[in-house]
Each structure stands twice: as structure tokens, then as C-alpha cells.
Coordinates of C-alpha atoms in Angstrom, one line a residue:
X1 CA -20.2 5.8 -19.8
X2 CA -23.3 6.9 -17.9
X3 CA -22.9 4.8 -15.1
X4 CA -21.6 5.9 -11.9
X5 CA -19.1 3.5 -11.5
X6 CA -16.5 4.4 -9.5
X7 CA -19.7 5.4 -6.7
X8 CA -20.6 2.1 -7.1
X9 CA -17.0 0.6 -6.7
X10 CA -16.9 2.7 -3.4
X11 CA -20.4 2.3 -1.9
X12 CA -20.5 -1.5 -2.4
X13 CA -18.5 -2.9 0.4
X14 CA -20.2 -0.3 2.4
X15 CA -23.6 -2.2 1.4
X16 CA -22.0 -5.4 2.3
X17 CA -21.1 -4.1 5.6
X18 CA -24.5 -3.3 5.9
X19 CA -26.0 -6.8 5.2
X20 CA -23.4 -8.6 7.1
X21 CA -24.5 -6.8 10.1
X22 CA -27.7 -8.3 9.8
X23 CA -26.8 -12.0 9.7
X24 CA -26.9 -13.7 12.7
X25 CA -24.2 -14.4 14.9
X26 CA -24.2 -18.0 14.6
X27 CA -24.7 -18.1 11.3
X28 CA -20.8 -17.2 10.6
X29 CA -20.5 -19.1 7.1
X30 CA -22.3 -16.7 5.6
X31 CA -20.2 -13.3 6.7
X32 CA -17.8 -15.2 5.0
X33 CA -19.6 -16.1 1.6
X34 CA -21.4 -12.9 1.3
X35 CA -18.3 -10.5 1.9
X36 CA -16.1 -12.7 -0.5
X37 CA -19.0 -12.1 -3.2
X38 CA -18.9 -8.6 -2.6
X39 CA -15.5 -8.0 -2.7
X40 CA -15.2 -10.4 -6.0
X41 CA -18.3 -8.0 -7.3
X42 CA -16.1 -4.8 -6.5
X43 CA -13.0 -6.4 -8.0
X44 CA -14.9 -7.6 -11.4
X45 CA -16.4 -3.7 -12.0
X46 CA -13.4 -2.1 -11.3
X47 CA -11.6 -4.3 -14.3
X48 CA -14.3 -2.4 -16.3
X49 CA -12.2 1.1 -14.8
X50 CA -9.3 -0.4 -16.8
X51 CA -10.9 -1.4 -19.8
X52 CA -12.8 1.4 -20.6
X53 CA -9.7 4.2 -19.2
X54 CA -8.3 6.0 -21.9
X55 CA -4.0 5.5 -21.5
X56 CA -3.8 8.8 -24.3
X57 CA -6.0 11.0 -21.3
X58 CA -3.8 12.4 -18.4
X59 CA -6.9 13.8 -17.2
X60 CA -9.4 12.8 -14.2
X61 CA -12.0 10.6 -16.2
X62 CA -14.7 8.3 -14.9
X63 CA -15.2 12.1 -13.1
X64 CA -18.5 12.5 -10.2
X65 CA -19.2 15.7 -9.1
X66 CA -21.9 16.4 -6.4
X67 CA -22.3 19.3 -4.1
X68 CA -22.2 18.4 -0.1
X69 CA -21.6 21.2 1.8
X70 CA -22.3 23.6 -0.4
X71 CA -21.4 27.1 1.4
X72 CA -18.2 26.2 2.0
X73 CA -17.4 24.9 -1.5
X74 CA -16.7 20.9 -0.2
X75 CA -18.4 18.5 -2.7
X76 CA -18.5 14.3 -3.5
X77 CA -16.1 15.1 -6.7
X78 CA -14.4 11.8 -7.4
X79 CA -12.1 10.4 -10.5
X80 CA -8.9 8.8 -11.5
X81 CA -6.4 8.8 -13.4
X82 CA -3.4 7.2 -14.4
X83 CA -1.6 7.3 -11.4
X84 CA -4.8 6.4 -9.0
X85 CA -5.9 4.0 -11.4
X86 CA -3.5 1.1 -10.3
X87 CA -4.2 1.1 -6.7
X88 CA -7.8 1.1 -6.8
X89 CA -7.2 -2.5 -8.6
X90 CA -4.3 -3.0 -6.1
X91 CA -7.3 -2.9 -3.4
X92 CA -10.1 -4.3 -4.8
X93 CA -8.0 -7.6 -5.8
X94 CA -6.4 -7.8 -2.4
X95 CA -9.5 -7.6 -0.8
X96 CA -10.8 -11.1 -1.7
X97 CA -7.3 -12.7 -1.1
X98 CA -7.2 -11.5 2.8
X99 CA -11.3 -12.8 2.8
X100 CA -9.9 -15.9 1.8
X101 CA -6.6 -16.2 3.5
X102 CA -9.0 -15.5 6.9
X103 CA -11.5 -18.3 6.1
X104 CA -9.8 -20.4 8.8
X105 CA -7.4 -18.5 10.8
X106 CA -10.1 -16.4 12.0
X107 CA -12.7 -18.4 14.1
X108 CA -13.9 -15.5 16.4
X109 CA -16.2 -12.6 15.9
X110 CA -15.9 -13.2 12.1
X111 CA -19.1 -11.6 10.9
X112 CA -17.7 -8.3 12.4
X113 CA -14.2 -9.0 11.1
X114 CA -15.5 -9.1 7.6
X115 CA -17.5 -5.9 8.2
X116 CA -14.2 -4.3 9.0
X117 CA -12.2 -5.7 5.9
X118 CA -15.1 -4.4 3.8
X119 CA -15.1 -1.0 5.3
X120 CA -11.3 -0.8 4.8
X121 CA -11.9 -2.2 1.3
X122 CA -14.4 1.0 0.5
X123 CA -12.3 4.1 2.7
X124 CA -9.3 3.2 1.2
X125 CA -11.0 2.8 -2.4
X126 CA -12.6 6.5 -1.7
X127 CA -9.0 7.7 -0.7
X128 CA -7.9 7.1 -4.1
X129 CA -10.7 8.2 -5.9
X130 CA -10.9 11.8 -4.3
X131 CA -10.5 14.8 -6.2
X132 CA -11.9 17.3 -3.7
X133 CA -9.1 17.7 -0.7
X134 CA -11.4 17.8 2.2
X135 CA -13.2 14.5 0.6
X136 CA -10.0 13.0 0.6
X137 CA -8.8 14.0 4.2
X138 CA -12.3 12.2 5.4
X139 CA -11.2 9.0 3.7
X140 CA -7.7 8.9 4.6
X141 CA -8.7 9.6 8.7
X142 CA -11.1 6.8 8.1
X143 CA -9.1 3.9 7.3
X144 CA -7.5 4.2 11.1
X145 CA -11.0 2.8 12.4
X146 CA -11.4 -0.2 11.0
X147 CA -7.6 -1.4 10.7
X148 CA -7.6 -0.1 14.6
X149 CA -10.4 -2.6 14.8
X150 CA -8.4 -5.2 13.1
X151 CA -5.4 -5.0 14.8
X152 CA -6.8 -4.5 18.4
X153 CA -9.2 -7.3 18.2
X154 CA -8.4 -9.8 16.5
X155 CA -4.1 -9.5 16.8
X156 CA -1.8 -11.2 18.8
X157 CA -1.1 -10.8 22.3
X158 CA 0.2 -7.1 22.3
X159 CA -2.5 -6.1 20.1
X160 CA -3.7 -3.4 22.3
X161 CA -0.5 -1.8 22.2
X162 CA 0.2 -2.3 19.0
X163 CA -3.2 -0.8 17.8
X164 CA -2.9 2.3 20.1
X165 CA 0.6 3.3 18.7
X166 CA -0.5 2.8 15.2
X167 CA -3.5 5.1 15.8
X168 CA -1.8 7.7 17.5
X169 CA 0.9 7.9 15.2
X170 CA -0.9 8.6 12.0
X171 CA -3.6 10.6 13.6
X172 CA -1.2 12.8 15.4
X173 CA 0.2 13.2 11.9
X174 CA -3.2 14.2 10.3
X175 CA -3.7 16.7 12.3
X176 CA -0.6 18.4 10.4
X177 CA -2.3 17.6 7.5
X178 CA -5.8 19.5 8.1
X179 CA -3.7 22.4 9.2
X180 CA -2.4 22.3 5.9
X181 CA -5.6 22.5 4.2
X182 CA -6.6 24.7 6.3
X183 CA -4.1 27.3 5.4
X184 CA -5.2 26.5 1.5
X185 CA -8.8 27.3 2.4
X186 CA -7.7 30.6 4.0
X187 CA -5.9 31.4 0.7
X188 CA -8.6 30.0 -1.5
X189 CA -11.4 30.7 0.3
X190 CA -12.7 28.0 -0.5
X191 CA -12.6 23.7 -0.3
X192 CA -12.1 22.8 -3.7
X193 CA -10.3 20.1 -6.0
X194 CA -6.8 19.2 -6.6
X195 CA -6.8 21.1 -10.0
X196 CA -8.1 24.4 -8.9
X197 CA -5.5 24.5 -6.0
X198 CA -2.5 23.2 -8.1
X199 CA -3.8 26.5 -9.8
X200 CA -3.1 28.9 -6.8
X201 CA -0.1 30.9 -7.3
X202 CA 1.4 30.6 -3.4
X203 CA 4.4 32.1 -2.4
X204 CA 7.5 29.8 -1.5
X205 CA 7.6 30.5 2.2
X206 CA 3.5 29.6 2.7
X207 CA 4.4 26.4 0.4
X208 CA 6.7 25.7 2.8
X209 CA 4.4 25.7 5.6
X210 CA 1.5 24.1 3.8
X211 CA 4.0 21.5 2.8
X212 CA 5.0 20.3 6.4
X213 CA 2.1 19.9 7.1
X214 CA 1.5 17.4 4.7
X215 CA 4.6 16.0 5.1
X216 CA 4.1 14.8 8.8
X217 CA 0.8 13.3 7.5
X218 CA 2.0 11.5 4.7
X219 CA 5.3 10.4 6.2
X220 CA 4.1 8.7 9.0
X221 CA 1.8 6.6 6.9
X222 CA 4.2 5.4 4.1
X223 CA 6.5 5.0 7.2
X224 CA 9.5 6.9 6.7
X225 CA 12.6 6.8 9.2
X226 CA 12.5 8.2 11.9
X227 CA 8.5 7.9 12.2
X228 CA 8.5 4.0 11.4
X229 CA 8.6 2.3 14.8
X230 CA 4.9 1.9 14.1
X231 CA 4.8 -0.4 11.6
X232 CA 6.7 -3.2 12.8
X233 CA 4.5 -3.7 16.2
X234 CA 1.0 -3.2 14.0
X235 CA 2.5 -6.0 11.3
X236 CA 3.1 -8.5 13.8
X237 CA 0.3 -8.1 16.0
X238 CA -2.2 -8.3 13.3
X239 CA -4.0 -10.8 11.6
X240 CA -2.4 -12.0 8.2
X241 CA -5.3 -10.4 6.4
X242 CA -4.4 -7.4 8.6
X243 CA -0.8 -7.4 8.0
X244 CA -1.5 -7.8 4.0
X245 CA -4.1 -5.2 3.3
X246 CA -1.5 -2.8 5.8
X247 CA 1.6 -3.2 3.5
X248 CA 0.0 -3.9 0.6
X249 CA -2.4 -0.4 0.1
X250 CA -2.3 1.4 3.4
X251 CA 1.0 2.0 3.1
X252 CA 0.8 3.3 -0.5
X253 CA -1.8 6.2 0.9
X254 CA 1.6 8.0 2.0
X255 CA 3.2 7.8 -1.3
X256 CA 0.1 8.6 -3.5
X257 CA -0.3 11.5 -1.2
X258 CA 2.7 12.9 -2.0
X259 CA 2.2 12.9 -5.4
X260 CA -0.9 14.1 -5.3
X261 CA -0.3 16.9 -3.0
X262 CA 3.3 17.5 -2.1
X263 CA 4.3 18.0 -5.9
X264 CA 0.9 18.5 -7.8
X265 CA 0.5 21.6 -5.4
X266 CA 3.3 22.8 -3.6
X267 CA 6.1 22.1 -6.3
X268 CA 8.1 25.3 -5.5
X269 CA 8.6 23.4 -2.1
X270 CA 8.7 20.2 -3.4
X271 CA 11.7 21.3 -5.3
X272 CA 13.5 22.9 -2.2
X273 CA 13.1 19.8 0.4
X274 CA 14.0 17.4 -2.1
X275 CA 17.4 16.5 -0.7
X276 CA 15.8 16.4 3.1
X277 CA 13.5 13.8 1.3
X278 CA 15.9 11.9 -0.5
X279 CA 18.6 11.9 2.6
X280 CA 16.0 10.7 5.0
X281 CA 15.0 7.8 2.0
X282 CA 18.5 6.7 1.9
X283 CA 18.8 6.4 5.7
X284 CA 15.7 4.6 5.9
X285 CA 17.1 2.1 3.4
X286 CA 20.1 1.3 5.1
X287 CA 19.3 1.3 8.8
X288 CA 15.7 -0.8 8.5
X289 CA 17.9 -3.3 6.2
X290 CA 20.4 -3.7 9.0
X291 CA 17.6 -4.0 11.8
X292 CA 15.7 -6.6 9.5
X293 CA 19.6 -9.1 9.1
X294 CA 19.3 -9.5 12.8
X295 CA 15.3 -10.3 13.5
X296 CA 14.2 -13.8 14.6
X297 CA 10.7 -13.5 13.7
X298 CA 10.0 -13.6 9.9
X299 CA 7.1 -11.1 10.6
X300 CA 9.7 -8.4 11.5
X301 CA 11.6 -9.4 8.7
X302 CA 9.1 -8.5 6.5
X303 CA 7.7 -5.6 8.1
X304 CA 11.0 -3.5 8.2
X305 CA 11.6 -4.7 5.0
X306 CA 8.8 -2.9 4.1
X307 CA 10.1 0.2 5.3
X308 CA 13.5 -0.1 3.4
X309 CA 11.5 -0.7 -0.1
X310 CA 9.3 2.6 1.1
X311 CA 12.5 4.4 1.0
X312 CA 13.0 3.4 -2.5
X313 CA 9.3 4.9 -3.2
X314 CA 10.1 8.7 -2.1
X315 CA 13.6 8.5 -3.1
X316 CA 12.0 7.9 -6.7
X317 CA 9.0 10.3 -6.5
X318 CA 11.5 13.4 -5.4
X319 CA 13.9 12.9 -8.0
X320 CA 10.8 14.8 -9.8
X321 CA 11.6 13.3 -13.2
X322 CA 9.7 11.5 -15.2
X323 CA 11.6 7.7 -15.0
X324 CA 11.5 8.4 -11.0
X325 CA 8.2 8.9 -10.3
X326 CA 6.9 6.6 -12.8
X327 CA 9.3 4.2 -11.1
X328 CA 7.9 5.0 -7.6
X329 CA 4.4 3.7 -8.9
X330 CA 6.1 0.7 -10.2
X331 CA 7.5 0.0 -7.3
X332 CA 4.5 0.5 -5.0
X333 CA 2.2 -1.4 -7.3
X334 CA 4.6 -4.0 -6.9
X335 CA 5.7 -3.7 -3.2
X336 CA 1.9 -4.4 -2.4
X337 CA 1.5 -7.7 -4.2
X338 CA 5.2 -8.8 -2.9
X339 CA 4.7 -7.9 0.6
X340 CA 1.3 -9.2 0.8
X341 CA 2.2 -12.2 -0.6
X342 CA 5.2 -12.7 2.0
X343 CA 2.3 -12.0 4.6
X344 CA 0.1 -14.5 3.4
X345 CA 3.2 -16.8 3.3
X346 CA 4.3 -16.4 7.2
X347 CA 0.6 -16.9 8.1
X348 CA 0.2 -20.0 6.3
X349 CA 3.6 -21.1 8.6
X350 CA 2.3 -20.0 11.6
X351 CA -1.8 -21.5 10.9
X352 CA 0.6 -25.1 10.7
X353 CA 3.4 -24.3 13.3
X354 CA 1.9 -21.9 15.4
X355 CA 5.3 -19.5 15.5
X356 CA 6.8 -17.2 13.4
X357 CA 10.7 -17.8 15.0
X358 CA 13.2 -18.8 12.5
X359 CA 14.9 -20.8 14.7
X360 CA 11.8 -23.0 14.8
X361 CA 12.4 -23.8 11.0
X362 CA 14.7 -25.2 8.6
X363 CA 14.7 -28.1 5.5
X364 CA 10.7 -26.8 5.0
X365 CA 11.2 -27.6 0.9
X366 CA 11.2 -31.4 1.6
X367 CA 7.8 -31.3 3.2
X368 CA 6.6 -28.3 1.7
X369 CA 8.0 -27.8 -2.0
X370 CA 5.4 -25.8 -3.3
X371 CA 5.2 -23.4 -0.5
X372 CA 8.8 -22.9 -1.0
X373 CA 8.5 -22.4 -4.9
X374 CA 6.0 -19.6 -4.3
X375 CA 8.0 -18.1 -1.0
X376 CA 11.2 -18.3 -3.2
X377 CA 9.6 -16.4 -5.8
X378 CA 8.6 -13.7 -4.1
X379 CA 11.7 -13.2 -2.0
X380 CA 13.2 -12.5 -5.1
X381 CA 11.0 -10.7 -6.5
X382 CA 11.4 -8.4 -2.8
X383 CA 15.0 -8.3 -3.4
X384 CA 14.7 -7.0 -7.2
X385 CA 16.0 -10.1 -9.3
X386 CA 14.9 -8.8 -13.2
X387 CA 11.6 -11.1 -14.5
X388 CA 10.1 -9.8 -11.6
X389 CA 7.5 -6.8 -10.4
X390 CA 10.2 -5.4 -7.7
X391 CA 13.1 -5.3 -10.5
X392 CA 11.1 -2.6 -12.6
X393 CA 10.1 -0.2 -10.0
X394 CA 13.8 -0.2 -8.6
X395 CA 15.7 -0.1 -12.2
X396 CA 13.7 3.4 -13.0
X397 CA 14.0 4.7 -9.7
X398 CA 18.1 4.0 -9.3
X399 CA 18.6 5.6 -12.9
X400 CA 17.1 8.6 -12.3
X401 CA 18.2 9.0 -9.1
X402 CA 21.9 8.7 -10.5
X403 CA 21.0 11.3 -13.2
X404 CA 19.9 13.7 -11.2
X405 CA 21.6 13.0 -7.6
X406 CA 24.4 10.6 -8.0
X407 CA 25.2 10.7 -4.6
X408 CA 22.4 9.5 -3.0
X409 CA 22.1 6.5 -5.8
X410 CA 25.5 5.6 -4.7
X411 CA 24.4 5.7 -1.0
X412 CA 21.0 3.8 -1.6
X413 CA 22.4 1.2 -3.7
X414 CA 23.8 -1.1 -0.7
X415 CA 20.1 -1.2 0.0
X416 CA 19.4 -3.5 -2.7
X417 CA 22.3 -6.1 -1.4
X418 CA 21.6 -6.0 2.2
X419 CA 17.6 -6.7 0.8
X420 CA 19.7 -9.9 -1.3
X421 CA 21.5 -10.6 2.3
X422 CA 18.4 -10.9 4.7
X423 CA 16.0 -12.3 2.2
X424 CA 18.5 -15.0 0.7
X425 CA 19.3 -15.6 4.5
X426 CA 16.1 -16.0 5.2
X427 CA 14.8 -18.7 2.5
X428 CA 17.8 -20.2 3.5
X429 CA 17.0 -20.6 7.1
X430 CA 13.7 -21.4 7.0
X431 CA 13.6 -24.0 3.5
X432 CA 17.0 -25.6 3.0
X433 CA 19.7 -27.7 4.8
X434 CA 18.5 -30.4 7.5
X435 CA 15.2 -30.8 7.9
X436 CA 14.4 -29.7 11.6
X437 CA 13.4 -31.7 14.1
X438 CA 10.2 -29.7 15.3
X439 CA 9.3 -30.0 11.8
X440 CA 8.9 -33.5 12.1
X441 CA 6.9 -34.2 15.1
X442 CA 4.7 -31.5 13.4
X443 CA 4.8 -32.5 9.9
X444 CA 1.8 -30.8 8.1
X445 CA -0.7 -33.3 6.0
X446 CA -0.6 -30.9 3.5
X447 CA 2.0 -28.9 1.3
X448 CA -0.3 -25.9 0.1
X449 CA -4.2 -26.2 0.4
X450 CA -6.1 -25.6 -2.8
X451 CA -7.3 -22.5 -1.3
X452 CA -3.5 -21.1 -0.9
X453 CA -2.7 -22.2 -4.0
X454 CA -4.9 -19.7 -5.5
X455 CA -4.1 -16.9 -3.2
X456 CA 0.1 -17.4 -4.0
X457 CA -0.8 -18.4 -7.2
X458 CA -2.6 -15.6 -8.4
X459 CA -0.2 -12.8 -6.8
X460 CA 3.1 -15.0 -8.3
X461 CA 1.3 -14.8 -11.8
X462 CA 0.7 -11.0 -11.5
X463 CA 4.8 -10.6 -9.7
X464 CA 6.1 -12.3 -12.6
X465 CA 4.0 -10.6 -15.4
X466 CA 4.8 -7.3 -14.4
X467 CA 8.3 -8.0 -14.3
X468 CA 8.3 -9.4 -18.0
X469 CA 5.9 -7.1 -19.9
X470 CA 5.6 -4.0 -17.5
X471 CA 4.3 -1.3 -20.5
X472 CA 0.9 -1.5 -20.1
X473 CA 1.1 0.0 -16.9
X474 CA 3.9 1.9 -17.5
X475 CA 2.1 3.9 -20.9
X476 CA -1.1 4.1 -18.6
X477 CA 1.0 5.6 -15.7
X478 CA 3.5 7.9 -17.9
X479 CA 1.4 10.8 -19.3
X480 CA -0.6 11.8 -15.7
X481 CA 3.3 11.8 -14.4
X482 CA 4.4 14.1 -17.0
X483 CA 1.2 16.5 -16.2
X484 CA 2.1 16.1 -12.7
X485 CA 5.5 17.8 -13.0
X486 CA 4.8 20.0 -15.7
X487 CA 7.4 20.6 -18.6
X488 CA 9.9 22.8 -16.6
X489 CA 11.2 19.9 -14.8
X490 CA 10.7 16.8 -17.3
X491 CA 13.6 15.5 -18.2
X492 CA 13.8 14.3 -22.0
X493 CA 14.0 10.8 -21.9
X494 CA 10.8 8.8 -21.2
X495 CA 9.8 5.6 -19.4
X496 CA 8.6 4.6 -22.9
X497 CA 12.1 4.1 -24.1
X498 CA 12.4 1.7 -21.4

């Protein structure tokens, strides 16, 4: 194919940023209109990215190179592959979802909020896409704008706060990161792409200092424990749309980073902190599970369940086999649509009831059935149950964690039945036994508007399709894995088999 497309993936929400700034203030309906079409338009052409991908290529494809700053070797050189594939169509299909799940709940300054979605839409989108480093670090510093933005203006009433912390924490952890590249252009002498510096033959002890420095970067965003306390305060001060697009691709910048980096070009490293890794996974697991069994707000619940499924993420990728990387992209792919879906879920409770405590709650499945169809759905499919997305990623990403460190598989397992205990608790709490009486005297008219229904029925049909027939993503995901960790440390047995 001739045509630019994933430029034109990238650089369209930017144009609709551009035109909404031009519609008039009071003319709100159509911020909303126009960015819903644009972000549909960016989802339909990047369905073309899967159609015409090649599963057999591990390679970059769909590949854009342009010089920038030419004396110092930094150029616009985008592509994807199999592994960045899947969360450029993880954003450009949640996009449209948080436009839609904010067509109501957001009634002030809404031509601006829509710019800021858009621009999130297109820096996160470029994040993915970048093959030269420094291209990449510009995209990933860029998404703290407009989610800042998001959270601080339009959140609840400790935005502020909330938007502060979450800006100072990952940009205090990005600085470790241009440090890092920094010390590869001093070596290099030169910006250049991920497969040129994966090429660099680096002793261990400067991988290891190149390596922390990613490391702070890309921990803080996935979040990993200790590093977390973040992440809880931005998810419940934001918007729904906010708290969706957060968990369900911000999030996964962390994780892709680490694969892209971390192990594609410090594997020497890689190798020797892969216990530290995998010991701070494991306590992440278990301690954010205990914290989320005693929250009152579902919010929370959510959010630090978030953190606890992360853990599951960089426990798989630094197992450094095949199954457990391969199941760490399952399982982000899928942690985005479940966790965004829960969002969408506690927003559409608290645009009825106007909280988010449990307490408030209880008997909602005789007033709201559907609702509690699609929210039972994707609790399980949070808590692993097999027909669903979150049972693949966490099936790969156990098993090779037990065949290659069967100790911290035995440790991380309780994680998956405290995740039965608070979500199980939680469906119970808020959809069965008496109907409460707050419920009553604020009885909704409606179960699940037509506009939900398309929002939780759309991420429900993906949940559940993913966790019947996973191989298609699976085949397109294996062979960039097994390039990624080269043949010295692929283990025999492939997710194929699976």
C-alpha cells in the first residue's frame, strides 16, 4: 500500500482537534457530532491496519520514514507490528465509546473536552506507532497534557489534586527515561530506531544503568507497587471517559514499553532483574487485592484492581518466554476492554444515583437486569472465568511462570482468588439480595439507555470472543514475540499449541 496510513490514523484526531476549536462555544452539539465522526473515521482505517497486516511478517510493516532533525539522526520513522498492532485498535475503538459514554455526563466546556479526548486519541496512537526512540519519548510525555486536562477540569472534587500527583509522578519518572536515551545516544552517537539500537553490543553494567532508567519511566505508568498510589486518586477523580481511556490504553504504555525497550534492547539486563520484576509483580498482586476487599467506593475497587491485573502483565513479560509474553499482550488487550467496561459501568450508576458508595446499593438486578447481565459479565471476565478475554491472558501467563519460576506462580496464584473474592463481593453487594431502599425513592425510568447498550454491548461481544476463539490474535502476536527474545531464550513450546 502507497498510502500513508498509519500518518493518517495519527494526524486525524489532531485535524479534528483543529476544527473543533473553531466551532462556536454555544454551538456544543456539534463538538460532540464532529469528534464522534472522527474518531469512528480513525477507528474504520485502522481495521484496514489489520486487514491488510501480514500475521507470517514479524517485521515493522506499514513502515514511514522521514527525516526531522536531521544532524542529530532523529526522524518521523513510524510502523507496527504484531505486538503494537492490537493496541492501536485497543485506542482507536475506545475512543468513540468514551465520546459516547460523555454525551450526557459532560455538560460543561465540552467542545474543549472533546478536543482533549481527540488529542489523547492521536499521542497515544503515535506512542505506539514509533520506531525512532526520541519520536516515541515525545509521544509518551505528551499524553500527560491532555489526560492532566481531563482529570483537573472536568473531575470530581479533588481533581486538582488528583491531576497534580498523576502528573508529577509519571513525569518525574520520564525524566529517568531521557536519561536513559541519552546514555544510548552517547554510545550511538546518534537518535536512531529501535532495530539499530537493539543492534548495539552494550556491556552488562551500562545495560544496567540504561535499564533503570527506563524502568522508573515505565513502572510508574503501568503502575507497579510501590509507585501506584497514583492511580487510584486520578481513576476516581476523573470523568468516566477519563477513567476508561486511563486503564484501558494509558496504562498499557508501561507494559508495551517494556517490551519494546527493556527486553528488545537491554536483554542482558533484562535477564538479570527479572526476579526484582517478578517479586515486585507478585507483591503488587497481593497487597492491591487486599486493599481493593475493603474499599466502599466501587471506583477504588476497580482502580486497584487494575493494579493487581498489571502485576499479572510484567510477571508474564519477564518470564521472557514465548507463552509469557504472548500472554502479557493477551492480558493487556483484554485488561483494557474489561476495565473500561467496569468504568463505563460505575458511571452509568453514578449519572442515575449520583454516588459510587456500595453501601448506597443493593437488589439493582430487579430494576436494572440488563445492566447487571453486562456488569456480571465483565466481573467475570476481570476475575479470569474461561469463555472470557481475562481467562487467556492469565492461563499463558501462570504456565509459564510455573515453568520457569514456580515459586513466584505459587505466590501470584492467590491473586486470582482474592480478584474472585472482591469482585464476586462486589456484584453481590451492589445487584442481589433486598432491593434497597434509596433504590426506590430513586428508581431509574430506564434499565440501560440504547446508547449504553451499544457501548457494554459492543465491549461484552469483543470480552467474550476473545475468550472463545483467541488465535487470531494470538498467531498475529506470536512471531514479533519470538523476534523479540531471540532464539537463545525461546523456550520450545509455542502459544500456537495452545
Amino acid at each position: 500500500m502507497h498510502i500513508p496510513l498509519l500518518s493518517l490514523i495519527i494526524f486525524l484526531p489532531l485535524v479534528g482537534v483543529f476544527f473543533i476549536s473553531t466551532i462556536k462555544v454555544e454551538d456544543q452539539k456539534n463538538a460532540r457530532l464532529f469528534a464522534l465522526w472522527i474518531s469512528f473515521v480513525t477507528f474504520i482505517f485502522s481495521i484496514f491496519l489489520w486487514i491488510f497486516f501480514d500475521p507470517d511478517d514479524a517485521n515493522f510493516q506499514f513502515v514511514e520514514s522521514h527525516a526531522w532533525i536531521a544532524d542529530y539522526g532523529i526522524s518521523y520513522h513510524i510502523g507496527i507490528d504484531g505486538l503494537s498492532l492490537f493496541f492501536v485498535l485497543l485506542s482507536t475503538f475506545l475512543t468513540p465509546l468514551c465520546i459516547l459514554a460523555s454525551w450526557n455526563s459532560i455538560q460543561k466546556r465540552i467542545r474543549e473536552f472533546m478536543a482533549a479526548l481527540l488529542l489523547l486519541e492521536a499521542l497515544l496512537l503515535g506512542a505506539f506507532c514509533a520506531i525512532d526512540v526520541f519520536l516515541f519519548y515525545i509521544f509518551f510525555e505528551g499524553v500527560l497534557i491532555p489526560l492532566f486536562l481531563i482529570i483537573g477540569v472536568w473531575g470530581g472534587d479533588r481533581r486538582v489534586y488528583a491531576s497534580f500527583k498523576f502528573f508529577l509522578f509519571t513525569l518525574l519518572g520520564s525524566v529517568f527515561m531521557l536519561l536513559a536515551l541519552m546514555k544510548f545516544y552517547t554510545d550511538a552517537e546518534i537518535w536512531s530506531g529501535v532495530v539499530e539500537l537493539s543492534a548495539l553490543k552494550l556491556s552488562l553494567s551500562t545495560q544496567k544503568w540504561i535499564w533503570w532508567g527506563f524502568f522508573l519511566a515505565l513502572a510508574v505508568k503501568i503502575p507497579m507497587w510501590p509507585v501506584h498510589t497514583w492511580l487510584p486518586d486520578a481513576h476516581v477523580e476523573a470523568p468516566t471517559a477519563g477513567s476508561a481511556i486511563l486503564a484501558g490504553v494509558l496504562l498499557k504504555l508501561g507494559g508495551y514499553g517494556f517490551l519494546r525497550f527493556s527486553i528488545a534492547l537491554l536483554p542482558e539486563a533484562s535477564h538479570f532483574y527479572a526476579p526484582f520484576i517478578m517479586s515486585l509483580s507478585v507483591i503488587g498482586i497481593i497487597y492491591t487485592s487486599l486493599i481493593a476487599l475493603v474499599q466502599t467506593d466501587i471506583k477504588k475497587i476497580v482502580a486497584y484492581s487494575s493494579v493487581a491485573h498489571m502485576g499479572y502483565v510484567t510477571l508474564g513479560i519477564f518470564t521472557l518466554t514465548v507463552e509469557g509474553v504472548t500472554g502479557a499482550v493477551i492480558q493487556m488487550i483484554s485488561h483494557g476492554l474489561v476495565s473500561a467496561a467496569l468504568f463505563f459501568c460505575v458511571g452509568i450508576l453514578y449519572d442515575r444515583f449520583h454516588t459510587r458508595d456500595i453501601s448506597f446499593y443493593g437488589g439493582l438486578v430487579k430494576i436494572m437486569p440488563l445492566f447487571s447481565v453486562f456488569l456480571m459479565i465483565f466481573i467475570l471476565a476481570s476475575i479470569g472465568l474461561p469463555g472470557t478475554s481475562g481467562f487467556v491472558g492469565e492461563f499463558l501467563t501462570l504456565a509459564a511462570t510455573f515453568n520457569t519460576a514456580p515459586l513466584f506462580a505459587f505466590l501470584a496464584v492467590p491473586g486470582i482468588v482474592l480478584s474472585a473474592a472482591y469482585g464476586l463481593w462486589l456484584y453481590k453487594r451492589l445487584c442481589f439480595g433486598k432491593l434497597s431502599s434509596s433504590l426506590v425513592s430513586n428508581k431509574p425510568t430506564k434499565d440501560v439507555t440504547t446508547l449504553e447498550k451499544v457501548i457494554l454491548g459492543s465491549l461484552a461481544a469483543l470480552v467474550l470472543w476473545i475468550g472463545i476463539y483467541p488465535m487470531p490474535i494470538l498467531t498475529i502476536v506470536e512471531k514479533p514475540v519470538i523476534k523479540l527474545l531471540g532464539k537463545s531464550i525461546v523456550q520450545k513450546t509455542k502459544t500456537a499449541d495452545f
